[in-house]
Short mmCIF file of C-alpha atoms and ligand atoms in Angstrom, two decimals:
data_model
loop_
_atom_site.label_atom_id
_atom_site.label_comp_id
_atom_site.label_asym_id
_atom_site.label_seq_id
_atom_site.Cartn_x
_atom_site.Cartn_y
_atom_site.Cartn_z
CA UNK U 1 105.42 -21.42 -27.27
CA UNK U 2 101.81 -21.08 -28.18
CA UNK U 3 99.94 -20.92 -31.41
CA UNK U 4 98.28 -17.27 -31.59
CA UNK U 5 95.52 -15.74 -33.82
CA UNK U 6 98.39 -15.13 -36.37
CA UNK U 7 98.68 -19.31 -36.66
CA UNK U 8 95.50 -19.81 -38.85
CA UNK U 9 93.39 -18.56 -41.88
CA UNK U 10 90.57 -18.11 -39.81
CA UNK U 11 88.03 -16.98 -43.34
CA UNK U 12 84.83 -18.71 -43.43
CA UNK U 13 85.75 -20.64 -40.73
CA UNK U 14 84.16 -21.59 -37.62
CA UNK U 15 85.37 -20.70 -34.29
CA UNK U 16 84.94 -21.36 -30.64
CA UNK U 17 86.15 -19.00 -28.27
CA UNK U 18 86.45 -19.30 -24.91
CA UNK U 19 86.15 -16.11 -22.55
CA UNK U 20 86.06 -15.04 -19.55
CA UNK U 21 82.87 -12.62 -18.63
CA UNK U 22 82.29 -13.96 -14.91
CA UNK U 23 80.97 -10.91 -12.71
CA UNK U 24 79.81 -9.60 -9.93
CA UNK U 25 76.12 -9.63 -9.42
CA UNK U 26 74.73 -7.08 -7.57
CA UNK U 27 70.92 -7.62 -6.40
CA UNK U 28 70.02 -9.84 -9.63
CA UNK U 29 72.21 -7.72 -11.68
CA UNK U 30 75.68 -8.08 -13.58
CA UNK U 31 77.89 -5.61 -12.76
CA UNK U 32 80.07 -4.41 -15.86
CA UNK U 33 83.26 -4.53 -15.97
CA UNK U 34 86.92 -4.47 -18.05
CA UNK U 35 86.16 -8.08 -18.33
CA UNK U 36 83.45 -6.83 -21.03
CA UNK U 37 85.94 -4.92 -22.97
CA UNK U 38 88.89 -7.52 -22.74
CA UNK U 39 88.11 -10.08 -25.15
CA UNK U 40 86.78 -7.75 -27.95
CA UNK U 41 90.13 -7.53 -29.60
CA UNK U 42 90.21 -10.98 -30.27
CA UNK U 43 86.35 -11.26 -31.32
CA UNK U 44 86.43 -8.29 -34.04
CA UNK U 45 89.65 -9.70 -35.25
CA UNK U 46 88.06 -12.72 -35.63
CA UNK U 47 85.05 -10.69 -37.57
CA UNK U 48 87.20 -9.10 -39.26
CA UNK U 49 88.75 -12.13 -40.79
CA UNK U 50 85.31 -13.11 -41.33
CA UNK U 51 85.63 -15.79 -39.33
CA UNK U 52 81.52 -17.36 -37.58
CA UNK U 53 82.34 -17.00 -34.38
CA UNK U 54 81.15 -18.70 -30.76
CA UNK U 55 81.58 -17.87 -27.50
CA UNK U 56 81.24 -19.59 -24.65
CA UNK U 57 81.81 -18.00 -20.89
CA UNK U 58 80.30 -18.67 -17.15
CA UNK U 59 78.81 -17.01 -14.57
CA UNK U 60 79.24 -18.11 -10.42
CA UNK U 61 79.50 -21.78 -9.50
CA UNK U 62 76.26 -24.21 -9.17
CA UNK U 63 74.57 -23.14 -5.61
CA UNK U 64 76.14 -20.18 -5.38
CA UNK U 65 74.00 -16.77 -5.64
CA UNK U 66 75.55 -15.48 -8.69
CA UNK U 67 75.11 -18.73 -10.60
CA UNK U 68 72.89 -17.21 -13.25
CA UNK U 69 71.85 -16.91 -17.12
CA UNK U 70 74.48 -15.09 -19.56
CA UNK U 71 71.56 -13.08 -20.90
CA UNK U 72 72.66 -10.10 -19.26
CA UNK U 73 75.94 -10.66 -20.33
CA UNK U 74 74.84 -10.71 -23.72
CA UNK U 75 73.26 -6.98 -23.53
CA UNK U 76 76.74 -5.68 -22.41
CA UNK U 77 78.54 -7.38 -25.25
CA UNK U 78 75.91 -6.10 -27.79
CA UNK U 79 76.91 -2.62 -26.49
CA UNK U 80 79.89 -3.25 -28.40
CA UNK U 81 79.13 -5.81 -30.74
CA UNK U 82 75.71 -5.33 -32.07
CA UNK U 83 75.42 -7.86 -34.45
CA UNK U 84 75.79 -10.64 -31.43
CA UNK U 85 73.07 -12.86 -30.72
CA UNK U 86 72.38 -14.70 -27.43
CA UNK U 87 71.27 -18.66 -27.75
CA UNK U 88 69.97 -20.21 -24.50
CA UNK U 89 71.74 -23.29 -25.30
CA UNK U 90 74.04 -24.77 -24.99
CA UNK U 91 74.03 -28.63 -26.69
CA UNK U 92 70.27 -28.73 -27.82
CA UNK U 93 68.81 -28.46 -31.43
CA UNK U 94 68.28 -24.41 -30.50
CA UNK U 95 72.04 -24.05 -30.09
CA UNK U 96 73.28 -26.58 -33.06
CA UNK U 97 70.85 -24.40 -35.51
CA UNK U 98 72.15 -21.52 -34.39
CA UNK U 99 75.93 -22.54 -35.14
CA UNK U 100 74.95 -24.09 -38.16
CA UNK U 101 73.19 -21.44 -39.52
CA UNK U 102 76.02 -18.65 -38.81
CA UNK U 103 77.32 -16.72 -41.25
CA UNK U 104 81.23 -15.01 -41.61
CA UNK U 105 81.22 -12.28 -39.83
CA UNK U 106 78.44 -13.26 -37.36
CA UNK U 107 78.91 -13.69 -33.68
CA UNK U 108 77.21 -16.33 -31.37
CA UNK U 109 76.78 -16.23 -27.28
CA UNK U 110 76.23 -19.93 -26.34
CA UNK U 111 74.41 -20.07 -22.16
CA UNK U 112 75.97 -20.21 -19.26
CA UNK U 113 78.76 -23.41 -19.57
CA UNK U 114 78.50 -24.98 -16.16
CA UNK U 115 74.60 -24.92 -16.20
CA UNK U 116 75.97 -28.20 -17.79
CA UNK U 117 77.63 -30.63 -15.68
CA UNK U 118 79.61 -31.99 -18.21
CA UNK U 119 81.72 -28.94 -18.13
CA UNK U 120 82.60 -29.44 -14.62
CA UNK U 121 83.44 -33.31 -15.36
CA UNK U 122 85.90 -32.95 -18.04
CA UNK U 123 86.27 -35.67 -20.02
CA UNK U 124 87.18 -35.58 -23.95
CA UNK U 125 84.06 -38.02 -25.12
CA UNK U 126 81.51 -36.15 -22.88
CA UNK U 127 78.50 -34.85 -24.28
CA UNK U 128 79.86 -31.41 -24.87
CA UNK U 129 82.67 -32.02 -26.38
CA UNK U 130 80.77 -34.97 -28.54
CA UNK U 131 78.23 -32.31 -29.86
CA UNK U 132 79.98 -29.17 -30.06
CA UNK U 133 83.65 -30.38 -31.46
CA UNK U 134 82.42 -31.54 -35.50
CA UNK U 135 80.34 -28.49 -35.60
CA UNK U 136 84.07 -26.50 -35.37
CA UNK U 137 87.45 -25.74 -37.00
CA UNK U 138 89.26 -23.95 -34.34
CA UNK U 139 89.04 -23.61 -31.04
CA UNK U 140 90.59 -20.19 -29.16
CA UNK U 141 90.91 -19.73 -25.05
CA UNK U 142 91.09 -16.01 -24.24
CA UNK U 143 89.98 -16.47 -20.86
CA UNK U 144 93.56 -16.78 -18.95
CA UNK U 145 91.21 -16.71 -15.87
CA UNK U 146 89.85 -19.38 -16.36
CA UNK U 147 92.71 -21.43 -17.29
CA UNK U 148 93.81 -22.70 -13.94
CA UNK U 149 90.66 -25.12 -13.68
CA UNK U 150 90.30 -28.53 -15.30
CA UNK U 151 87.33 -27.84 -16.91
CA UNK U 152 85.59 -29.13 -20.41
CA UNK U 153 85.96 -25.65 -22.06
CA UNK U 154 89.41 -25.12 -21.12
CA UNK U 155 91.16 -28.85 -21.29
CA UNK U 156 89.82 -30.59 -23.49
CA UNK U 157 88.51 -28.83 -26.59
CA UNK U 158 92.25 -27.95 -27.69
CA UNK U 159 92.73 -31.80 -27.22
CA UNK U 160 90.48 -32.16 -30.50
CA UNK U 161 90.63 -29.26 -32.18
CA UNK U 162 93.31 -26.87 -33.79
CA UNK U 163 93.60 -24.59 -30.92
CA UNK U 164 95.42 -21.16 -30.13
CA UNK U 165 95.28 -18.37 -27.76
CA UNK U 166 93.35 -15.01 -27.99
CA UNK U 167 95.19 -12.12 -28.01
CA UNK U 168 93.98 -10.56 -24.25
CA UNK U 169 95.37 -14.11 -23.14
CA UNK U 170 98.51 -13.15 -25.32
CA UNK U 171 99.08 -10.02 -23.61
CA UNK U 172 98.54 -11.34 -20.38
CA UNK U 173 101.10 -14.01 -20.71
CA UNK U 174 103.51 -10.92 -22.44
CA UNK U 175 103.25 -8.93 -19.72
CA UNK U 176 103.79 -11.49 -16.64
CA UNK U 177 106.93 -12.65 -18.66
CA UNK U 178 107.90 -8.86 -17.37
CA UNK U 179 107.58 -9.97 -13.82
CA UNK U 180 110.52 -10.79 -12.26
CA UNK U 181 108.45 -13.20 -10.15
CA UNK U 182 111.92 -14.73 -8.26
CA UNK U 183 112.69 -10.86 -6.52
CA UNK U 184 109.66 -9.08 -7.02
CA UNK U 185 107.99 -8.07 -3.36
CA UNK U 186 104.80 -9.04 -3.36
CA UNK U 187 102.18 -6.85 -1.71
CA UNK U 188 99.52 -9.12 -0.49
CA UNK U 189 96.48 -7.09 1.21
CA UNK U 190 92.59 -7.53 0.81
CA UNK U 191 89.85 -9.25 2.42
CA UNK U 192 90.24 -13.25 1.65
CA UNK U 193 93.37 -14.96 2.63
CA UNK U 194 92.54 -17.85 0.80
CA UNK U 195 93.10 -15.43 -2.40
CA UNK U 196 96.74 -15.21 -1.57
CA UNK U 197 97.76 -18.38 0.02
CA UNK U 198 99.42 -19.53 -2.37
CA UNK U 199 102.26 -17.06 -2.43
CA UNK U 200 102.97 -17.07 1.02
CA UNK U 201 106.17 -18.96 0.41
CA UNK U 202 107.57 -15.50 -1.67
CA UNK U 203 110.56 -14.25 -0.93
CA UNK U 204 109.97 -10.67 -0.47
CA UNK U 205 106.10 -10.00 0.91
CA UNK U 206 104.61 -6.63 2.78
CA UNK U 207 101.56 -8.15 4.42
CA UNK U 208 98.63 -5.59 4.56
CA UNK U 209 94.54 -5.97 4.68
CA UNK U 210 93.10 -8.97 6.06
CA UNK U 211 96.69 -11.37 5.29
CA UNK U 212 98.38 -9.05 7.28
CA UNK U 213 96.37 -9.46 10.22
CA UNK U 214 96.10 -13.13 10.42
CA UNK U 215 100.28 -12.84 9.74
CA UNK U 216 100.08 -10.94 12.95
CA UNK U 217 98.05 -13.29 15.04
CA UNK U 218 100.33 -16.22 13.77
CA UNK U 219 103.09 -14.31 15.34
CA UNK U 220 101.44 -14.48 18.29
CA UNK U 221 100.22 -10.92 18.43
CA UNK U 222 97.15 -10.48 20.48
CA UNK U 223 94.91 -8.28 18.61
CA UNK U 224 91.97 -8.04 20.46
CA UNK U 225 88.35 -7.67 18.64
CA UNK U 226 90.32 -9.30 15.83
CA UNK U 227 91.51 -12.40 17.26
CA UNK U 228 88.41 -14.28 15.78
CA UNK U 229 90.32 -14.43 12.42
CA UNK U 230 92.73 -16.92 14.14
CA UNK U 231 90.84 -19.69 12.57
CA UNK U 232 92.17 -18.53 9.26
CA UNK U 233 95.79 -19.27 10.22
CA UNK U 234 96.75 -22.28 8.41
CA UNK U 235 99.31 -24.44 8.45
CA UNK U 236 101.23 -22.78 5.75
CA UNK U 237 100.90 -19.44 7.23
CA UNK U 238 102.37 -20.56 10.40
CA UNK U 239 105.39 -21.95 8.65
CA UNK U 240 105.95 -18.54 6.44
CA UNK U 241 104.71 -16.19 9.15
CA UNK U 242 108.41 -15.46 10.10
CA UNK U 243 109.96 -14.05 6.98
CA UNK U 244 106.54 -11.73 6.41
CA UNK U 245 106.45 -8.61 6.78
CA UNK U 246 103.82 -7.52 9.08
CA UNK U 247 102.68 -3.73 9.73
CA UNK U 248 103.80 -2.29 12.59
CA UNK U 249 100.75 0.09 13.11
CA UNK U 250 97.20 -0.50 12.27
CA UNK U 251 94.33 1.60 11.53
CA UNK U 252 90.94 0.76 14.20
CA UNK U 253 87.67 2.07 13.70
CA UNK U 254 86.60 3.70 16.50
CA UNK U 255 83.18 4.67 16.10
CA UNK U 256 83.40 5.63 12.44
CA UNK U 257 86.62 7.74 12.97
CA UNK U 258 90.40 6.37 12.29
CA UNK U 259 92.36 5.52 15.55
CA UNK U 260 96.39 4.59 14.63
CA UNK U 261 97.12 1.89 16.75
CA UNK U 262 101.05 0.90 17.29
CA UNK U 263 101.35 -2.60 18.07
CA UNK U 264 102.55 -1.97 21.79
CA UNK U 265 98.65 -0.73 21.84
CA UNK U 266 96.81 -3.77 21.37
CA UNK U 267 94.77 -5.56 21.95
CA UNK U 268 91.66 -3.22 20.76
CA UNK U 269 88.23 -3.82 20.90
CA UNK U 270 87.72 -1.94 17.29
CA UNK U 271 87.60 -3.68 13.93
CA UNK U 272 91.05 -3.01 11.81
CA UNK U 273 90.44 -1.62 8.95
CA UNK U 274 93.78 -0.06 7.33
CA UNK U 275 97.64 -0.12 7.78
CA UNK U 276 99.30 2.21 9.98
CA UNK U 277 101.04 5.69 9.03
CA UNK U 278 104.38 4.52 10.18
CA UNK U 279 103.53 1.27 8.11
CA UNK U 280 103.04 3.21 5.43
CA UNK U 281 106.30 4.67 5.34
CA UNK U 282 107.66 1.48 5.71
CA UNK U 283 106.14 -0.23 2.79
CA UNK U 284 106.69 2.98 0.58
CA UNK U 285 110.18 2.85 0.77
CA UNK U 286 111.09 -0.62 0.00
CA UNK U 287 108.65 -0.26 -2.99
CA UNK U 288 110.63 2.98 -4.25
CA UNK U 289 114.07 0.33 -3.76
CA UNK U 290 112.03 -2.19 -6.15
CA UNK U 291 112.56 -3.56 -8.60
CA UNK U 292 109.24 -5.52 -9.91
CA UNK U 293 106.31 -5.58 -7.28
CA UNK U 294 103.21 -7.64 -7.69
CA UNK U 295 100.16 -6.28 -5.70
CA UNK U 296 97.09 -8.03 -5.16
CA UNK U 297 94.28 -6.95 -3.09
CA UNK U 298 93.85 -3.26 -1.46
CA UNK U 299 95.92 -2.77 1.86
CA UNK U 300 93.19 -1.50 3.58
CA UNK U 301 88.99 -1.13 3.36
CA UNK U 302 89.33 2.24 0.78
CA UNK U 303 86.05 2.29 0.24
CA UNK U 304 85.30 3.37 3.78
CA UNK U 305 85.89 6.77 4.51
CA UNK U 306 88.83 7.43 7.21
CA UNK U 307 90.20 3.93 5.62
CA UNK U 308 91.64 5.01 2.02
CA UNK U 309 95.44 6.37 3.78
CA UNK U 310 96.92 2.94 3.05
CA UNK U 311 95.73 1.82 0.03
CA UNK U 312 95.90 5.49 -1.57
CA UNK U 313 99.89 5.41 -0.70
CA UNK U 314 101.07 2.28 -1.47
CA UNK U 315 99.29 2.68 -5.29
CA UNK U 316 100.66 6.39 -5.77
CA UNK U 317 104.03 4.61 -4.65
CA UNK U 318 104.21 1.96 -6.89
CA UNK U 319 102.59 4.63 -10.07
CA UNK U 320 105.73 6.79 -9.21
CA UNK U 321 108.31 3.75 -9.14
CA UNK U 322 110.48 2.90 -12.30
CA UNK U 323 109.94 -1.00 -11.03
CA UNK U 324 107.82 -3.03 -13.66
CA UNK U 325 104.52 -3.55 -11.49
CA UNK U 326 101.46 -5.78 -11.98
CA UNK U 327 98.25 -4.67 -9.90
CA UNK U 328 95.37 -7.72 -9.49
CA UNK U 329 92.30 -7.86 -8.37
CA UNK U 330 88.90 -5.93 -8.40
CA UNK U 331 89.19 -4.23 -6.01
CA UNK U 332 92.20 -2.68 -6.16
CA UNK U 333 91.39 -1.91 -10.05
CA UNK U 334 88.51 -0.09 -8.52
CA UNK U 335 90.67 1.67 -6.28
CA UNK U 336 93.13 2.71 -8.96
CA UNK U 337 90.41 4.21 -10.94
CA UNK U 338 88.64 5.84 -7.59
CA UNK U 339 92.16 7.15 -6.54
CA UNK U 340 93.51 8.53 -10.21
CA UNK U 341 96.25 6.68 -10.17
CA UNK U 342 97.62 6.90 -13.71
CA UNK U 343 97.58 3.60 -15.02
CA UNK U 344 99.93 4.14 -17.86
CA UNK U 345 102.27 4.35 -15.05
CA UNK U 346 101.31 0.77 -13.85
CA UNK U 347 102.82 -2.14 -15.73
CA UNK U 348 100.53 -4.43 -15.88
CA UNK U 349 96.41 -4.65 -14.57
CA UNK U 350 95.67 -7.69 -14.14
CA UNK U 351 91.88 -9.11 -14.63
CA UNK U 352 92.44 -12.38 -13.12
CA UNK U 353 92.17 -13.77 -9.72
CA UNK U 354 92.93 -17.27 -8.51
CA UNK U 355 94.30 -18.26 -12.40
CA UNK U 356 96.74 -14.65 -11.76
CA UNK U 357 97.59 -16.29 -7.94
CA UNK U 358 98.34 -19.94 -9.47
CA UNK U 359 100.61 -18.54 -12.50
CA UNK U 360 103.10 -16.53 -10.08
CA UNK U 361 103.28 -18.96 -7.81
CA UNK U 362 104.68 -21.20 -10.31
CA UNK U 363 101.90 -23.59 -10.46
CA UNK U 364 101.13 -24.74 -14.09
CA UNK U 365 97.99 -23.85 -15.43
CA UNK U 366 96.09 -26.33 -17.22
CA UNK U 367 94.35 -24.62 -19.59
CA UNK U 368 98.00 -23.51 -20.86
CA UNK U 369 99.85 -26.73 -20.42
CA UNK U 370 96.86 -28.18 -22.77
CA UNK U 371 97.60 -25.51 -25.46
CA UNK U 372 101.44 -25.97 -25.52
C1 3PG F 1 87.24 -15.71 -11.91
O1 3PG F 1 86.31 -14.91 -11.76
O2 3PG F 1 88.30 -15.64 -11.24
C2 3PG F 1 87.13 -16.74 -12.98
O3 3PG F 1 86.03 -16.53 -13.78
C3 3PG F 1 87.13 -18.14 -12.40
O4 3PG F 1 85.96 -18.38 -11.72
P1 3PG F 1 85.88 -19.65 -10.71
O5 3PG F 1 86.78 -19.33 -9.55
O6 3PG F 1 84.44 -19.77 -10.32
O7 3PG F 1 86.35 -20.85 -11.47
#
């Protein structure tokens, strides 16, 4: 369905790719990350075809605290790609030179994309696309992350030019084909419900983390300290709410130590911060009687000691089940890595978030719809 790295003679030829490098930044600092490693198979292939080759990535939204220069970024690609050089440009004469002047081989880091507005007001005769598009043969999107926003580096460069996708976006697309998104149970935990809205209207969901809890105040549980979080019940939640699961013991933190809570115990006055034992149980076995399970965000806060029980089970679960899984989200990567879970075991970790959320809840993507 879409035109790959094997669709073109990419020799001599000049490319722009499109990646996805966005990161957490951690007092003025980007953190590094898979998202670092991702994209090099399709960038050395590219070298290796001796292809001159562009990328061009973001980092945070205008206004927001992590909306900052890809300079960084550019040291922890030069870890492994040491021939790439960083241009703080984007459209000017400093930028053009540089693209004009590279040779095959070579590899170019254009500045951070949305310190342009243009790139947030997509439109194909916009100054971006104007000045960038003659100065290019092909254009490549290997940021799947990316690729649910209508935005001038993922819509409307393929419009103009010969355009394919990478190969981490290949194997991202190869790999959710696996999903069997119609009766796979969805595990939806961490700390944003907005991050899992959209696939409220599953079939087959275990709620767990934050989701969970604003499932059980929309079911009219009273949890106590919690209750606050009623604000985040919306209307969609209130019409799914129902056919959720919803734990049926919670984890409080009572002064620093785990307290199991069964529901016939609330309200409490402590902060919830994992999934009960008998929960636990719960969840286990309908993941062992799975067939394809989709988990995004951690069940509970692993990170804090006294707090790892759920999130710990559930992933050891789903590395011992024969069901074809995809885990999303950082922190539950983190968590896989923290816990030694073996990933082999996992089917698929994902590195996308809202893009990841969009895809299996059947919403089309338009960064993919535009490369069709
Ligand atoms: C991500 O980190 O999920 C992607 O880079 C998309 O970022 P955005 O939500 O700011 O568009």
């Amino acid at each position: 369905m879409y035109k790959t790295l094997d669709s073109y003679d990419f020799k001599g030829k000049k490319v722009l790719v499109r990646i996805d490098i966005n990161s957490e930044v951690n007092k003025g600092k980007i953190t590094f990350s898979e998202r670092f490693t991702a994209p090099l198979v399709t960038i050395r292939e590219l070298m290796q075809k001796k292809a001159k080759v562009v990328i061009i990535a973001h980092q945070g939204r205008p206004r927001s605290s992590d909306f900052t220069s890809l300079i960084q970024h550019s040291g922890l690609l030069k870890r492994f790609i040491p021939k790439l050089i960083f241009v703080d440009d984007i459209i000017g004469n400093k930028a053009v030179n540089a693209i004009k002047s590279l040779k095959e081989g070579n590899v170019l880091l254009l500045e951070n994309l949305r310190f342009l507005k243009e790139e947030l007001e997509p439109k194909k005769e916009n100054k971006l696309v104007k000045i960038l598009t003659p100065l290019f043969d092909y254009y490549v999107n290997d940021a799947f992350s990316v690729s649910h926003r209508v935005q001038t580096s993922i819509t409307e460069f393929p419009k103009v030019l010969k355009s394919c996708v990478g190969r981490t976006m290949e194997l991202e697309l190869k790999n959710l084909s696996k999903l069997d998104i119609k009766n796979a149970v969805f595990i939806l935990g961490g700390d944003k419900v907005e991050d899992v809205a959209l696939l409220f209207n599953k079939k087959h969901i275990l709620s767990a983390g934050v989701p969970a809890l604003v499932c059980l105040l929309a079911k009219g549980v009273n949890l106590g300290a919690e209750n606050e979080r009623k604000s985040q019940i919306t209307s969609e939640i209130k019409k799914e709410a129902k056919h959720i699961v919803t734990p049926v013991d919670l984890a409080a933190n009572v002064n620093g130590k785990r307290q199991e809570l069964k529901l016939s115990d609330l309200p409490s006055n402590y902060k919830i911060l994992d999934i009960g034992s008998e929960t636990i149980k719960q969840y286990c076995d309908i993941i062992k009687k799975s067939k394809s399970i989709f988990l995004k965000g951690t069940p509970g806060y692993s990170q804090i000691t006294g707090f790892e029980k759920g999130t710990f089970n559930i992933l050891k679960a789903i590395e011992q089940s024969k069901a074809f899984s995809v885990v999303a989200g950082g922190h539950s990567t983190t968590a896989l890595t923290h816990f030694k879970i073996n990933k082999k075991k996992i089917g698929y970790i994902s590195l996308s978030g809202g893009a990841l959320v969009h895809y299996v809840a059947g919403k089309k993507l338009p960064g993919l719809e535009v490369l069709k």
